[in-house]
Amino acid sequence: MSLLRFGVTLLLFAYSLGEPGTFSVDYENDCFRKDGEVFRYISGSIHYNRIPRVYWKDRLLKMYMAGLNAVQTYIPWNYHEESPGRYSFSGDQDVEYFLQLAQDIGLLVILRPGPYICGEWDMGGLPAWLLNKKDIVLRSSDPDYITAVDAWMGKLLPMIKPYLYQNGGPIITVQVENEYGSYFACDYNYMRHLTKLFRSHLGDDVVLFTTDGAGVGFLKCGSIQDLYATVDFGPGGNVTAAFDAQRHAEPRGPLVNSEFYTGWLDHWGSRHSVVSTTRVAKSLNEILSMGANVNLYMFIGGTNFGYWNGANTPFAPQPTSYDYDAPLSEAGDLTEKYFAIREVIKMHRKIPEGPIPPTTPKFAYGTVVMKQLQTVSDALEILSFSGPVKGMYPQTFIELSQAFGYVLYRTRLPVDCNTPTPLSSPLNGVHDRAYVSVDGVSAGILERNRAISVNVTGKSGSQVDILVENMGRINYGKSINDFKGLVSNLTLGADTLLGWTMYSLSIDEAVSQGLLGETKPTAPPAPAALSLPAFYGGSFIIPDGIPDLPQDTYIKLPQWRKGQVWINGFNLGRYWPSRGPQITLFVPANILTTAAPNNVTVLELEEAPCSPGTCSVEFTTTPVLNATVQSDLKQHWRLFTVDDL
Ligand SMILES: *[C@@H]1O[C@H](CO)[C@@H](O)[C@H](O)[C@H]1NC(C)=O
Ligand SMILES: *[C@@H]1O[C@H](CO)[C@@H](O)[C@H](O)[C@H]1NC(C)=O
Ligand SMILES: *[C@@H]1O[C@H](CO)[C@@H](O)[C@H](O)[C@H]1NC(C)=O
Ligand SMILES: *[C@@H]1O[C@H](CO)[C@@H](O)[C@H](O)[C@H]1NC(C)=O
Ligand SMILES: *[C@@H]1O[C@H](CO)[C@@H](O)[C@H](O)[C@H]1NC(C)=O
């Protein structure tokens, strides 16, 4: 080994291994202690699972430059254990690399490994395969749930143990469960079991904590012996009163707000949430003036790529963007809120000097003409690798061993329907949206809580195709056992529809392998208000001679209605401009290439603007997340009320 190589090796070694330290709660002096010194954290939430790996460093540096000394992240179980015992921890899922980066940049880490995380993430981070046991009681002592949790934590916690502050890593505290006091089960044995489990893997020295709403009611079921109780609350309220709730559970020790809301989440069909910078700055200043510890949730929200968004009850799925009106935008851009927060922090701690990494440049690649490819029904052989399953009654996604995306349910009309006959889901069992066609002509849409019936006509024996979309599992409250697909029988008139052929669809695989072909010539489209769910493809070349391309961009689908969009096989997420408020989808530069044409694939579920004439998608430099929404909601969304718990 040359001297140089030796030197490099030593450097790398020193780089990745910090000095072991101590971190503890000082009950006498109402503070944390780090290496014996009084310590207070000012932290921000960043979910590595919502940001492409290539951007982790940029976002963490921006957080560091804002004056934060820590970051907080969840670890979503379902992101890492796709099926029992099959773990993924590489690429965008490389949580160890994320922890290492945080440490290298000079940020401590507050880790929230669940098992349940909420987080507006599919099923609150719990893997859908837990529902293989139909009546499982999630987040409780249910033995099947516990067995799965033990196996997962047995994999995860030993992996993160070297990253504990005590072992020379960045992790100062570890949260157990999440807002458990808001869950109906109130199972102390479950929380005791988790405590023992975390201790057995991580040791006795690490500070374990819980987080609950800032109300004595929440802390009742959420806090437990040996876990330091903290609270969460947003700006604009009475900070003293909120911390009084924490004091009820923890008479002594540091004050901690584990989720101070810098913004708020969105739902399809509801107005974009905005929280004023002035309110955030004012409350943050109050919190810091009390000497309290705080985590800003979110500091950067990021994106629900693919199918990862969750939903609230009554069923209201969240959109693809998780911008959150946070101080760093979805794309990591510096905002007015970022600088306002930095000014507040500056009044309470010395913040680093030097340049703040700039907002990343965006590029408008322009208009891309799209061509119709196959319909979903025409492409079943390509899309359904495993072939169909037959059954008298419909089966759920989980029964069909599918977690996300779309399943096609096919049956035949048992009788002539010469006049419009209602095809219905009397038990509201379409989870979540179904695109119904009869003999290749669209008949309408069924939607959970909104449309339980469509009229169909056709001869006996006509083929009925029902493409069912999973729009994201409920992530909060008592309804997280959210089965997808046709979860109850459909009726035609007074009769139950029988004899189903069910196609699990591997759409992502088919798209990324470029398997979808052009549409075969058919009869001119029948007059229908909607078209059949179908794929559309187009491509664009990134221009030569402009430095630093590819750059980030936003895709916009004007006049398209609802669907899913991929670029070069990467699933960007759902678009639904006809409902809003999100109009553009964030396209990170790392999925684009200058080496070949970039391929855009769209699955349009309702109606593409392609016939007559040409249709296109558009790349722009400006995000639009706040379009006005038609307030066609029958229910008034009352999120986070007692009824939903
Ligand atoms: C805030 O709450 C505290 C404690 O409950 C109370 O003493 C105080 O009057 C409240 N302040 C305001 C402005 O309402
Ligand atoms: C179905 O057709 C009947 C009779 O034409 C009509 O009254 C009813 O509103 C229709 N239902 C739907 C869901 O369109
Ligand atoms: C459909 O109805 C049959 C007969 O009543 C019942 O056995 C079956 O469980 C139902 N299926 C679903 C998915 O509800
Ligand atoms: C896009 O598709 C074309 C045709 O299949 C292929 O040649 C090209 O490599 C693809 N581009 C990328 C970036 O995968
Ligand atoms: C959307 O946000 C932009 C940028 O903040 C703002 O200029 C615009 O007025 C907003 N539009 C609506 C409909 O709220």
XYZ file of C-alpha atoms and ligand atoms in Angstrom:
715
model
C 0.000 0.000 0.000
C 1.492 3.373 -0.963
C 1.756 6.082 1.657
C -0.834 8.081 -0.192
C -3.308 5.208 -0.235
C -2.610 4.642 3.430
C -3.308 8.279 4.173
C -6.574 8.165 2.257
C -7.622 5.022 4.049
C -6.907 6.623 7.401
C -8.863 9.700 6.428
C -11.853 7.686 5.352
C -11.636 5.778 8.562
C -11.516 8.930 10.667
C -14.334 10.369 8.569
C -16.772 7.576 9.155
C -16.135 6.991 12.829
C -16.787 9.640 15.434
C -15.677 9.565 19.045
C -18.073 7.725 21.316
C -19.986 10.270 23.394
C -22.734 10.518 25.942
C -26.228 11.858 25.508
C -28.812 11.914 28.268
C -31.789 13.593 29.887
C -30.893 15.795 32.845
C -34.015 15.788 35.012
C -32.555 18.072 37.647
C -31.739 20.882 35.261
C -34.570 20.331 32.759
C -32.315 19.828 29.759
C -30.454 17.352 27.604
C -26.771 16.731 28.223
C -24.351 15.940 25.433
C -20.882 14.873 26.530
C -21.702 16.353 29.908
C -22.642 19.809 28.558
C -26.094 21.364 28.532
C -27.511 20.793 25.065
C -30.549 21.997 23.151
C -31.496 20.840 19.673
C -33.075 22.860 16.892
C -33.945 20.233 14.343
C -35.811 19.851 11.092
C -37.664 16.932 9.521
C -36.451 15.498 6.246
C -37.687 12.136 4.955
C -34.957 10.483 2.887
C -37.691 8.348 1.331
C -39.199 11.436 -0.305
C -35.994 12.782 -1.841
C -33.723 11.192 -4.474
C -30.449 10.094 -2.919
C -28.379 12.433 -5.117
C -30.092 15.369 -3.425
C -29.715 14.281 0.200
C -26.442 16.143 0.636
C -27.765 19.393 -0.865
C -30.852 19.345 1.367
C -28.896 18.462 4.512
C -26.372 21.225 3.809
C -29.176 23.749 3.413
C -30.588 22.588 6.740
C -27.200 22.925 8.384
C -26.788 26.426 6.938
C -30.176 27.437 8.348
C -28.678 26.971 11.799
C -30.122 23.574 12.648
C -27.951 21.249 14.703
C -30.046 18.137 14.120
C -32.385 16.507 11.627
C -35.252 14.160 12.248
C -36.372 11.352 9.972
C -38.802 8.494 9.990
C -37.903 5.035 8.725
C -40.926 3.653 6.841
C -41.082 -0.096 7.351
C -43.023 -0.726 4.119
C -40.353 1.118 2.133
C -37.737 -1.413 3.172
C -39.556 -4.737 3.578
C -41.610 -5.222 0.452
C -42.566 -8.765 1.376
C -41.809 -10.653 4.589
C -38.047 -11.055 4.910
C -37.213 -9.290 1.629
C -35.290 -6.169 2.606
C -34.068 -3.271 0.454
C -31.442 -0.873 1.742
C -29.629 0.305 -1.357
C -29.863 3.375 -3.607
C -32.674 5.679 -2.485
C -33.328 3.235 0.368
C -29.809 3.418 1.805
C -30.675 4.839 5.202
C -27.160 4.142 6.548
C -25.690 6.385 3.867
C -28.193 9.084 4.859
C -27.131 8.849 8.512
C -23.482 9.005 7.506
C -24.070 12.088 5.341
C -25.865 13.871 8.180
C -22.941 13.180 10.464
C -20.359 14.287 7.900
C -22.212 17.583 7.466
C -22.334 18.164 11.220
C -25.942 17.318 11.971
C -27.158 15.110 14.779
C -30.057 12.767 14.085
C -33.356 12.164 15.850
C -34.527 8.823 14.519
C -38.150 7.725 14.326
C -38.150 4.104 13.200
C -41.790 3.371 13.963
C -42.898 0.646 13.536
C -45.877 2.928 12.780
C -44.977 6.411 11.525
C -48.165 8.072 10.163
C -46.299 10.672 8.062
C -48.924 10.866 5.273
C -47.257 7.693 3.993
C -49.100 4.613 2.743
C -50.647 2.818 5.758
C -48.529 4.938 8.094
C -45.448 2.966 7.070
C -46.868 -0.442 7.956
C -46.449 -3.042 5.210
C -49.710 -3.956 3.479
C -48.806 -7.642 3.747
C -49.657 -7.465 7.456
C -53.255 -7.560 6.206
C -52.724 -11.152 5.076
C -54.216 -11.807 8.489
C -57.650 -10.331 7.825
C -58.555 -9.335 11.366
C -55.094 -8.296 12.546
C -55.119 -5.564 15.189
C -52.301 -3.309 14.050
C -50.325 -1.343 16.624
C -51.298 -3.724 19.424
C -50.166 -6.912 21.164
C -51.764 -9.007 18.425
C -49.255 -11.899 18.257
C -49.007 -11.884 14.454
C -48.348 -8.174 14.424
C -45.745 -8.544 17.184
C -43.981 -11.382 15.361
C -43.625 -9.205 12.259
C -42.473 -6.184 14.294
C -39.896 -8.265 16.151
C -38.460 -9.617 12.914
C -38.283 -6.173 11.304
C -36.749 -4.475 14.336
C -34.380 -7.426 14.664
C -33.094 -6.485 11.226
C -33.249 -2.676 11.469
C -32.119 -1.806 14.983
C -28.811 -3.737 14.926
C -28.099 -1.953 11.642
C -28.539 1.513 13.140
C -26.896 0.723 16.482
C -23.395 1.755 15.276
C -24.874 5.157 14.389
C -25.944 5.933 17.962
C -24.139 8.884 19.523
C -22.864 6.562 22.245
C -21.139 4.553 19.528
C -19.642 7.508 17.663
C -22.590 8.113 15.343
C -25.046 11.028 14.921
C -28.215 9.558 16.508
C -28.976 11.274 19.815
C -32.525 10.051 20.434
C -34.836 7.344 19.086
C -38.614 7.617 19.037
C -40.753 4.572 19.821
C -44.045 4.310 17.865
C -45.700 7.594 16.891
C -48.548 9.533 18.516
C -49.726 6.288 20.053
C -52.038 8.220 22.371
C -54.167 9.102 19.334
C -54.878 5.455 18.552
C -57.931 3.649 19.842
C -56.140 0.500 21.039
C -54.361 2.123 24.023
C -52.449 -1.116 24.570
C -49.822 -0.548 27.255
C -48.488 -4.067 26.823
C -47.671 -3.221 23.213
C -45.748 -0.110 24.224
C -43.982 -2.064 26.981
C -43.047 -4.732 24.463
C -41.611 -2.125 22.068
C -39.648 -0.534 24.893
C -38.057 -3.861 25.801
C -37.416 -4.640 22.138
C -35.710 -1.285 21.456
C -33.666 -1.579 24.663
C -32.582 -5.123 23.877
C -31.204 -4.042 20.492
C -29.965 -0.525 21.268
C -28.884 -0.805 24.906
C -29.746 1.070 28.078
C -27.915 4.313 27.326
C -29.856 5.612 24.361
C -32.583 8.179 25.050
C -35.861 6.659 23.867
C -38.877 8.942 23.602
C -42.513 9.192 22.553
C -44.402 11.978 20.800
C -48.067 12.846 21.275
C -50.465 15.683 20.676
C -50.099 18.465 23.243
C -53.102 17.480 25.314
C -53.348 15.457 28.495
C -55.839 13.145 26.729
C -53.271 12.142 24.117
C -50.490 11.593 26.618
C -52.665 9.198 28.617
C -52.217 6.288 26.197
C -49.092 7.576 24.500
C -46.595 7.954 27.320
C -45.090 5.156 29.330
C -42.335 4.530 31.884
C -38.750 4.635 30.480
C -39.720 6.558 27.321
C -39.271 10.317 27.572
C -42.614 11.956 26.707
C -42.582 14.845 24.233
C -45.383 16.727 22.485
C -46.155 18.177 19.067
C -47.999 21.360 18.156
C -48.055 23.988 15.439
C -47.683 27.753 15.344
C -50.257 30.259 16.472
C -51.305 28.571 19.712
C -50.389 29.090 23.321
C -46.879 27.650 23.628
C -46.921 27.700 27.433
C -50.180 25.787 27.565
C -48.866 23.243 25.069
C -45.748 22.569 27.111
C -47.925 22.362 30.254
C -49.318 19.188 28.692
C -45.818 17.754 28.391
C -45.138 18.750 31.999
C -48.163 16.731 33.025
C -46.356 13.592 31.787
C -42.786 14.747 32.454
C -42.686 17.081 35.464
C -38.937 17.512 34.940
C -36.578 17.246 31.988
C -36.174 19.190 28.722
C -39.174 20.728 26.976
C -39.505 19.186 23.508
C -41.825 19.923 20.606
C -41.121 16.995 18.271
C -43.301 18.317 15.450
C -43.600 22.046 15.131
C -45.645 22.464 11.944
C -44.063 24.820 9.424
C -46.895 24.157 6.983
C -49.512 21.494 6.507
C -50.520 18.588 4.305
C -52.807 18.580 1.276
C -55.591 16.333 -0.006
C -56.875 15.904 -3.539
C -59.928 18.081 -3.920
C -59.126 20.387 -1.001
C -57.379 23.711 -1.035
C -53.591 23.804 -0.898
C -52.449 24.390 2.684
C -50.386 27.456 3.416
C -49.120 28.570 6.825
C -47.905 32.109 7.173
C -44.207 32.719 7.674
C -44.902 35.362 10.289
C -46.865 32.936 12.442
C -44.188 30.265 12.129
C -41.399 32.696 12.977
C -43.260 34.150 15.955
C -44.107 30.796 17.554
C -40.646 29.406 16.862
C -39.176 32.380 18.646
C -41.464 31.781 21.634
C -40.462 28.110 21.782
C -36.758 28.876 21.572
C -37.068 31.690 24.115
C -38.369 29.148 26.622
C -35.179 27.153 26.153
C -37.181 24.321 24.596
C -35.980 21.804 22.028
C -37.796 21.843 18.748
C -38.085 19.919 15.520
C -39.556 21.735 12.544
C -41.937 19.415 10.719
C -41.317 19.541 7.769
C -38.130 21.397 6.992
C -38.360 19.904 3.520
C -41.350 17.801 2.553
C -40.303 16.278 -0.774
C -42.384 14.029 -2.982
C -44.635 10.970 -2.699
C -43.172 9.306 -5.771
C -44.875 6.220 -7.167
C -47.760 5.068 -5.004
C -46.435 6.131 -1.601
C -48.982 8.753 -0.539
C -51.330 7.946 2.323
C -54.899 9.054 2.995
C -56.988 10.413 5.826
C -60.542 9.610 6.905
C -63.226 10.091 5.707
C -61.272 8.752 2.766
C -59.147 11.618 1.439
C -55.888 10.640 -0.245
C -52.923 13.001 -0.277
C -51.433 14.193 -3.552
C -48.035 13.387 -5.001
C -46.344 16.524 -3.800
C -45.467 16.674 -0.113
C -44.249 20.252 -0.419
C -45.933 21.019 2.905
C -45.337 24.761 2.451
C -42.061 23.974 4.231
C -39.036 26.309 4.403
C -37.366 24.297 1.638
C -39.757 23.613 -1.224
C -40.506 20.170 -2.642
C -37.565 20.705 -5.021
C -35.259 21.939 -2.251
C -35.614 25.604 -3.173
C -34.828 28.298 -0.631
C -37.953 30.218 0.328
C -38.822 33.354 2.249
C -39.795 31.032 5.129
C -36.303 29.511 5.095
C -34.643 32.888 5.593
C -37.176 33.996 8.218
C -36.546 30.841 10.244
C -32.802 31.298 9.879
C -33.129 34.818 11.323
C -35.071 33.481 14.318
C -32.526 30.735 14.966
C -29.733 33.316 14.719
C -31.173 35.082 17.766
C -30.727 31.892 19.804
C -27.590 30.193 18.574
C -24.521 30.927 16.509
C -25.239 29.781 13.003
C -22.653 28.668 10.462
C -21.133 31.225 8.138
C -20.462 30.747 4.476
C -22.542 30.384 1.363
C -25.908 28.641 1.413
C -26.193 26.148 -1.456
C -28.310 27.899 -4.080
C -31.693 26.851 -5.352
C -31.125 24.252 -8.076
C -31.825 25.569 -11.571
C -34.911 24.333 -13.435
C -35.250 23.845 -17.169
C -38.332 23.988 -19.387
C -37.901 21.154 -21.870
C -41.056 22.303 -23.614
C -43.894 20.379 -25.163
C -43.760 16.628 -25.797
C -46.226 15.139 -28.243
C -47.849 11.962 -26.954
C -49.087 9.025 -28.968
C -51.681 6.534 -27.834
C -50.330 3.126 -26.915
C -52.358 0.117 -25.812
C -55.340 0.287 -23.533
C -54.970 -1.528 -20.227
C -57.463 -4.176 -21.366
C -55.531 -4.746 -24.611
C -52.201 -5.037 -22.807
C -53.210 -7.589 -20.172
C -50.790 -10.220 -21.422
C -47.924 -7.777 -21.018
C -49.150 -6.281 -17.759
C -50.197 -9.392 -15.883
C -47.020 -11.418 -15.581
C -48.589 -14.031 -13.352
C -51.782 -14.408 -15.349
C -55.269 -14.047 -13.948
C -56.879 -15.586 -10.886
C -60.442 -16.834 -11.195
C -63.050 -16.812 -8.475
C -66.758 -16.661 -7.853
C -66.384 -13.462 -5.793
C -63.943 -10.581 -6.110
C -60.702 -10.770 -4.129
C -58.771 -7.904 -2.578
C -55.331 -6.703 -3.649
C -53.756 -8.538 -0.724
C -55.538 -11.786 -1.569
C -54.077 -11.356 -5.038
C -50.620 -10.684 -3.512
C -50.474 -7.154 -4.850
C -49.710 -4.161 -2.653
C -49.918 -1.074 -4.880
C -51.229 0.243 -8.153
C -54.029 -1.261 -10.186
C -55.935 -4.546 -10.556
C -58.301 -5.361 -13.418
C -61.488 -7.241 -12.483
C -63.303 -8.856 -15.400
C -66.710 -10.506 -15.551
C -69.671 -10.792 -17.948
C -73.157 -9.345 -17.893
C -75.356 -12.220 -16.729
C -78.493 -10.823 -18.415
C -79.457 -8.434 -21.194
C -79.400 -4.866 -19.995
C -81.338 -3.131 -22.712
C -82.123 -0.151 -20.520
C -79.568 1.503 -18.206
C -79.122 -0.854 -15.277
C -77.254 0.123 -12.108
C -73.959 -1.651 -11.526
C -73.366 -0.889 -7.868
C -71.208 -1.385 -4.839
C -73.937 -1.350 -2.204
C -71.438 -1.685 0.647
C -69.199 1.105 -0.660
C -66.509 -1.511 -1.308
C -64.664 0.022 -4.232
C -61.260 0.876 -2.771
C -60.658 3.307 -4.139
C -61.657 4.202 -7.663
C -62.906 2.009 -10.484
C -63.033 2.639 -14.217
C -65.880 0.571 -15.641
C -66.293 -0.452 -19.278
C -68.645 -2.814 -21.116
C -67.423 -4.434 -24.333
C -64.683 -1.864 -24.699
C -66.842 1.194 -24.120
C -66.423 3.224 -20.983
C -69.480 3.198 -18.739
C -68.354 5.394 -15.865
C -66.438 5.647 -12.630
C -67.112 4.288 -9.169
C -65.408 6.025 -6.270
C -65.190 5.229 -2.589
C -67.596 7.358 -0.521
C -68.662 9.311 -3.588
C -70.115 7.178 -6.382
C -71.376 3.689 -5.612
C -73.331 3.157 -8.823
C -72.988 3.505 -12.607
C -75.545 2.598 -15.236
C -74.575 0.022 -17.824
C -76.231 -1.342 -20.951
C -75.281 -4.400 -22.972
C -76.253 -7.875 -24.040
C -75.982 -10.887 -21.795
C -72.386 -12.107 -21.982
C -70.895 -8.670 -22.652
C -67.445 -8.281 -21.113
C -67.289 -5.988 -18.093
C -63.819 -4.655 -17.239
C -63.332 -2.820 -13.977
C -59.905 -1.327 -13.430
C -59.525 -0.595 -9.722
C -57.011 1.930 -8.475
C -55.483 1.858 -5.000
C -55.198 5.592 -4.259
C -53.111 5.167 -1.086
C -53.856 3.529 2.245
C -55.205 5.387 5.242
C -52.268 6.418 7.402
C -53.983 7.703 10.543
C -56.694 6.636 12.947
C -58.682 3.484 13.452
C -59.158 2.657 9.737
C -55.530 1.886 8.843
C -56.512 -1.721 8.017
C -57.282 -0.384 4.571
C -57.948 -3.253 2.149
C -57.800 -2.349 -1.531
C -59.576 -3.526 -4.661
C -63.180 -4.724 -4.673
C -63.553 -5.415 -0.980
C -67.244 -6.338 -1.236
C -69.507 -7.740 -3.948
C -70.843 -5.706 -6.822
C -74.438 -5.977 -7.923
C -76.163 -5.600 -11.260
C -79.708 -4.562 -10.572
C -80.729 -6.851 -7.728
C -78.213 -9.631 -8.436
C -74.670 -10.156 -7.182
C -72.119 -10.258 -9.993
C -70.325 -13.606 -10.025
C -67.511 -15.323 -11.884
C -64.539 -12.969 -11.815
C -61.233 -13.107 -13.648
C -58.758 -10.918 -11.783
C -55.539 -9.578 -13.233
C -52.785 -8.355 -10.930
C -50.997 -5.719 -12.974
C -47.236 -5.183 -12.941
C -47.462 -1.865 -14.714
C -44.199 -0.451 -13.394
C -42.231 -3.410 -14.704
C -43.923 -3.251 -18.104
C -43.280 0.489 -18.386
C -39.642 0.318 -17.349
C -38.986 -2.565 -19.718
C -40.593 -0.614 -22.560
C -43.050 -3.411 -23.275
C -46.073 -1.321 -24.164
C -46.746 -1.123 -27.862
C -48.789 1.092 -30.081
C -52.464 0.555 -30.214
C -53.721 -1.864 -32.801
C -56.138 -0.240 -35.231
C -59.680 -0.604 -33.958
C -63.083 0.649 -34.900
C -63.492 4.388 -34.395
C -64.044 5.122 -30.710
C -67.603 4.675 -29.627
C -69.283 7.829 -28.400
C -68.647 7.843 -24.674
C -67.996 10.624 -22.227
C -64.871 8.840 -21.060
C -62.203 6.909 -22.886
C -60.763 3.576 -21.792
C -57.818 3.561 -19.389
C -54.846 3.553 -21.730
C -51.167 4.262 -22.049
C -49.620 7.118 -23.979
C -45.981 7.564 -24.875
C -43.707 10.307 -26.093
C -40.065 11.271 -25.880
C -37.845 14.307 -25.796
C -34.183 14.974 -26.349
C -32.277 17.231 -24.019
C -30.656 19.941 -26.130
C -26.933 19.997 -26.780
C -24.743 22.933 -26.041
C -26.481 24.125 -22.890
C -24.220 23.556 -19.905
C -25.319 21.694 -16.783
C -28.209 19.791 -18.328
C -30.126 17.792 -17.357
C -31.685 20.008 -14.725
C -34.791 19.581 -12.583
C -38.132 20.383 -14.144
C -41.881 20.064 -13.574
C -44.265 18.124 -15.781
C -47.731 19.441 -16.429
C -50.585 17.600 -18.175
C -53.056 20.210 -19.302
C -56.464 18.778 -20.260
C -55.473 15.325 -19.079
C -57.737 14.139 -16.292
C -56.263 11.577 -13.917
C -53.538 8.990 -13.988
C -49.971 8.024 -13.371
C -46.818 9.237 -15.111
C -43.364 7.714 -15.611
C -40.180 9.113 -17.102
C -37.573 6.599 -18.227
C -39.413 4.025 -16.175
C -39.301 6.062 -12.949
C -42.778 6.403 -11.457
C -43.209 10.126 -10.726
C -46.593 9.637 -9.093
C -50.232 10.454 -9.692
C -51.563 13.466 -11.558
C -55.136 14.688 -11.146
C -55.385 18.268 -12.378
C -59.137 17.916 -12.831
C -59.487 17.693 -9.067
C -56.412 19.633 -7.887
C -54.917 21.393 -6.103
C -51.674 19.920 -7.500
C -51.083 20.659 -11.191
C -47.363 20.037 -11.789
C -45.237 17.070 -10.752
C -41.625 17.462 -9.700
C -39.158 15.765 -12.070
C -35.693 15.420 -10.514
C -32.785 15.737 -12.936
C -31.284 12.421 -11.929
C -33.942 10.449 -13.817
C -33.208 12.345 -17.050
C -30.390 11.668 -19.477
C -28.597 13.428 -22.313
C -27.439 10.111 -23.762
C -30.759 8.963 -25.260
C -34.276 10.226 -25.834
C -36.151 10.514 -22.535
C -39.333 8.482 -22.533
C -42.544 9.773 -20.995
C -45.257 7.199 -20.313
C -48.700 8.229 -19.137
C -51.498 5.999 -17.915
C -54.620 8.110 -18.378
C -57.588 6.631 -16.549
C -60.455 8.896 -17.584
C -59.984 10.713 -20.831
C -56.912 11.802 -22.749
C -57.087 14.964 -24.826
C -55.809 12.986 -27.829
C -58.768 12.480 -30.071
C -59.330 14.246 -32.240
C -55.918 15.734 -32.897
C -52.627 15.492 -31.096
C -52.037 15.643 -27.394
C -49.029 16.591 -25.369
C -47.458 17.064 -21.983
C -45.353 20.029 -21.028
C -42.224 20.708 -19.009
C -42.029 23.968 -17.132
C -39.835 25.711 -14.575
C -42.599 26.743 -12.193
C -44.472 24.476 -9.812
C -48.222 24.886 -9.383
C -49.582 23.193 -6.273
C -52.393 25.565 -5.429
C -54.967 25.507 -8.203
C -58.468 26.345 -7.083
C -60.438 23.185 -6.438
C -64.058 22.533 -7.197
C -65.634 22.178 -3.822
C -67.794 19.267 -4.908
C -67.199 17.420 -1.687
C -70.356 16.007 -0.184
C -68.685 15.666 3.172
C -66.911 18.369 4.969
C -63.477 16.914 5.808
C -63.090 16.953 9.522
C -59.604 15.652 9.864
C -58.121 14.570 13.147
C -61.301 14.725 15.131
C -62.064 12.340 17.942
C -64.423 10.351 15.702
C -61.561 9.265 13.484
C -59.298 7.891 16.174
C -51.335 30.631 27.844
O -51.515 29.530 28.708
C -51.046 29.800 30.021
C -51.058 28.475 30.787
O -52.253 27.777 30.563
C -51.900 30.875 30.637
O -51.464 31.147 31.938
C -51.806 32.113 29.770
O -52.682 33.091 30.242
C -52.133 31.816 28.334
N -51.793 32.962 27.522
C -52.655 33.474 26.654
C -52.167 34.638 25.855
O -53.780 33.015 26.474
C -79.289 5.418 -13.959
O -80.385 5.543 -14.803
C -81.580 5.868 -14.131
C -82.724 5.787 -15.123
O -82.395 6.430 -16.319
C -81.411 7.247 -13.503
O -82.568 7.598 -12.805
C -80.246 7.226 -12.557
O -80.001 8.520 -12.045
C -79.006 6.736 -13.262
N -77.959 6.536 -12.267
C -76.716 6.963 -12.450
C -75.745 6.667 -11.353
O -76.384 7.585 -13.435
C -69.886 -11.967 -1.759
O -71.060 -12.612 -1.384
C -70.881 -13.966 -0.991
C -72.243 -14.600 -0.801
O -73.002 -13.844 0.102
C -70.026 -14.018 0.259
O -69.783 -15.345 0.638
C -68.700 -13.346 -0.044
O -67.912 -13.279 1.120
C -68.915 -11.946 -0.592
N -67.629 -11.430 -1.039
C -67.157 -10.273 -0.679
C -65.830 -9.877 -1.229
O -67.773 -9.539 0.056
C -36.434 5.396 -24.636
O -36.963 4.409 -25.490
C -36.179 4.202 -26.653
C -36.931 3.237 -27.535
O -37.320 2.121 -26.807
C -34.800 3.669 -26.237
O -33.986 3.510 -27.369
C -34.166 4.687 -25.294
O -32.941 4.181 -24.823
C -35.088 4.968 -24.126
N -34.502 6.000 -23.296
C -34.094 5.791 -22.047
C -33.477 6.947 -21.360
O -34.224 4.721 -21.477
C -50.630 30.100 -5.980
O -49.349 30.420 -5.476
C -48.706 31.439 -6.224
C -47.282 31.531 -5.725
O -47.231 31.627 -4.348
C -49.495 32.731 -6.088
O -48.875 33.739 -6.824
C -50.906 32.482 -6.602
O -51.688 33.623 -6.386
C -51.564 31.283 -5.914
N -52.797 30.958 -6.589
C -53.908 30.649 -5.937
C -55.082 30.272 -6.781
O -53.986 30.660 -4.733
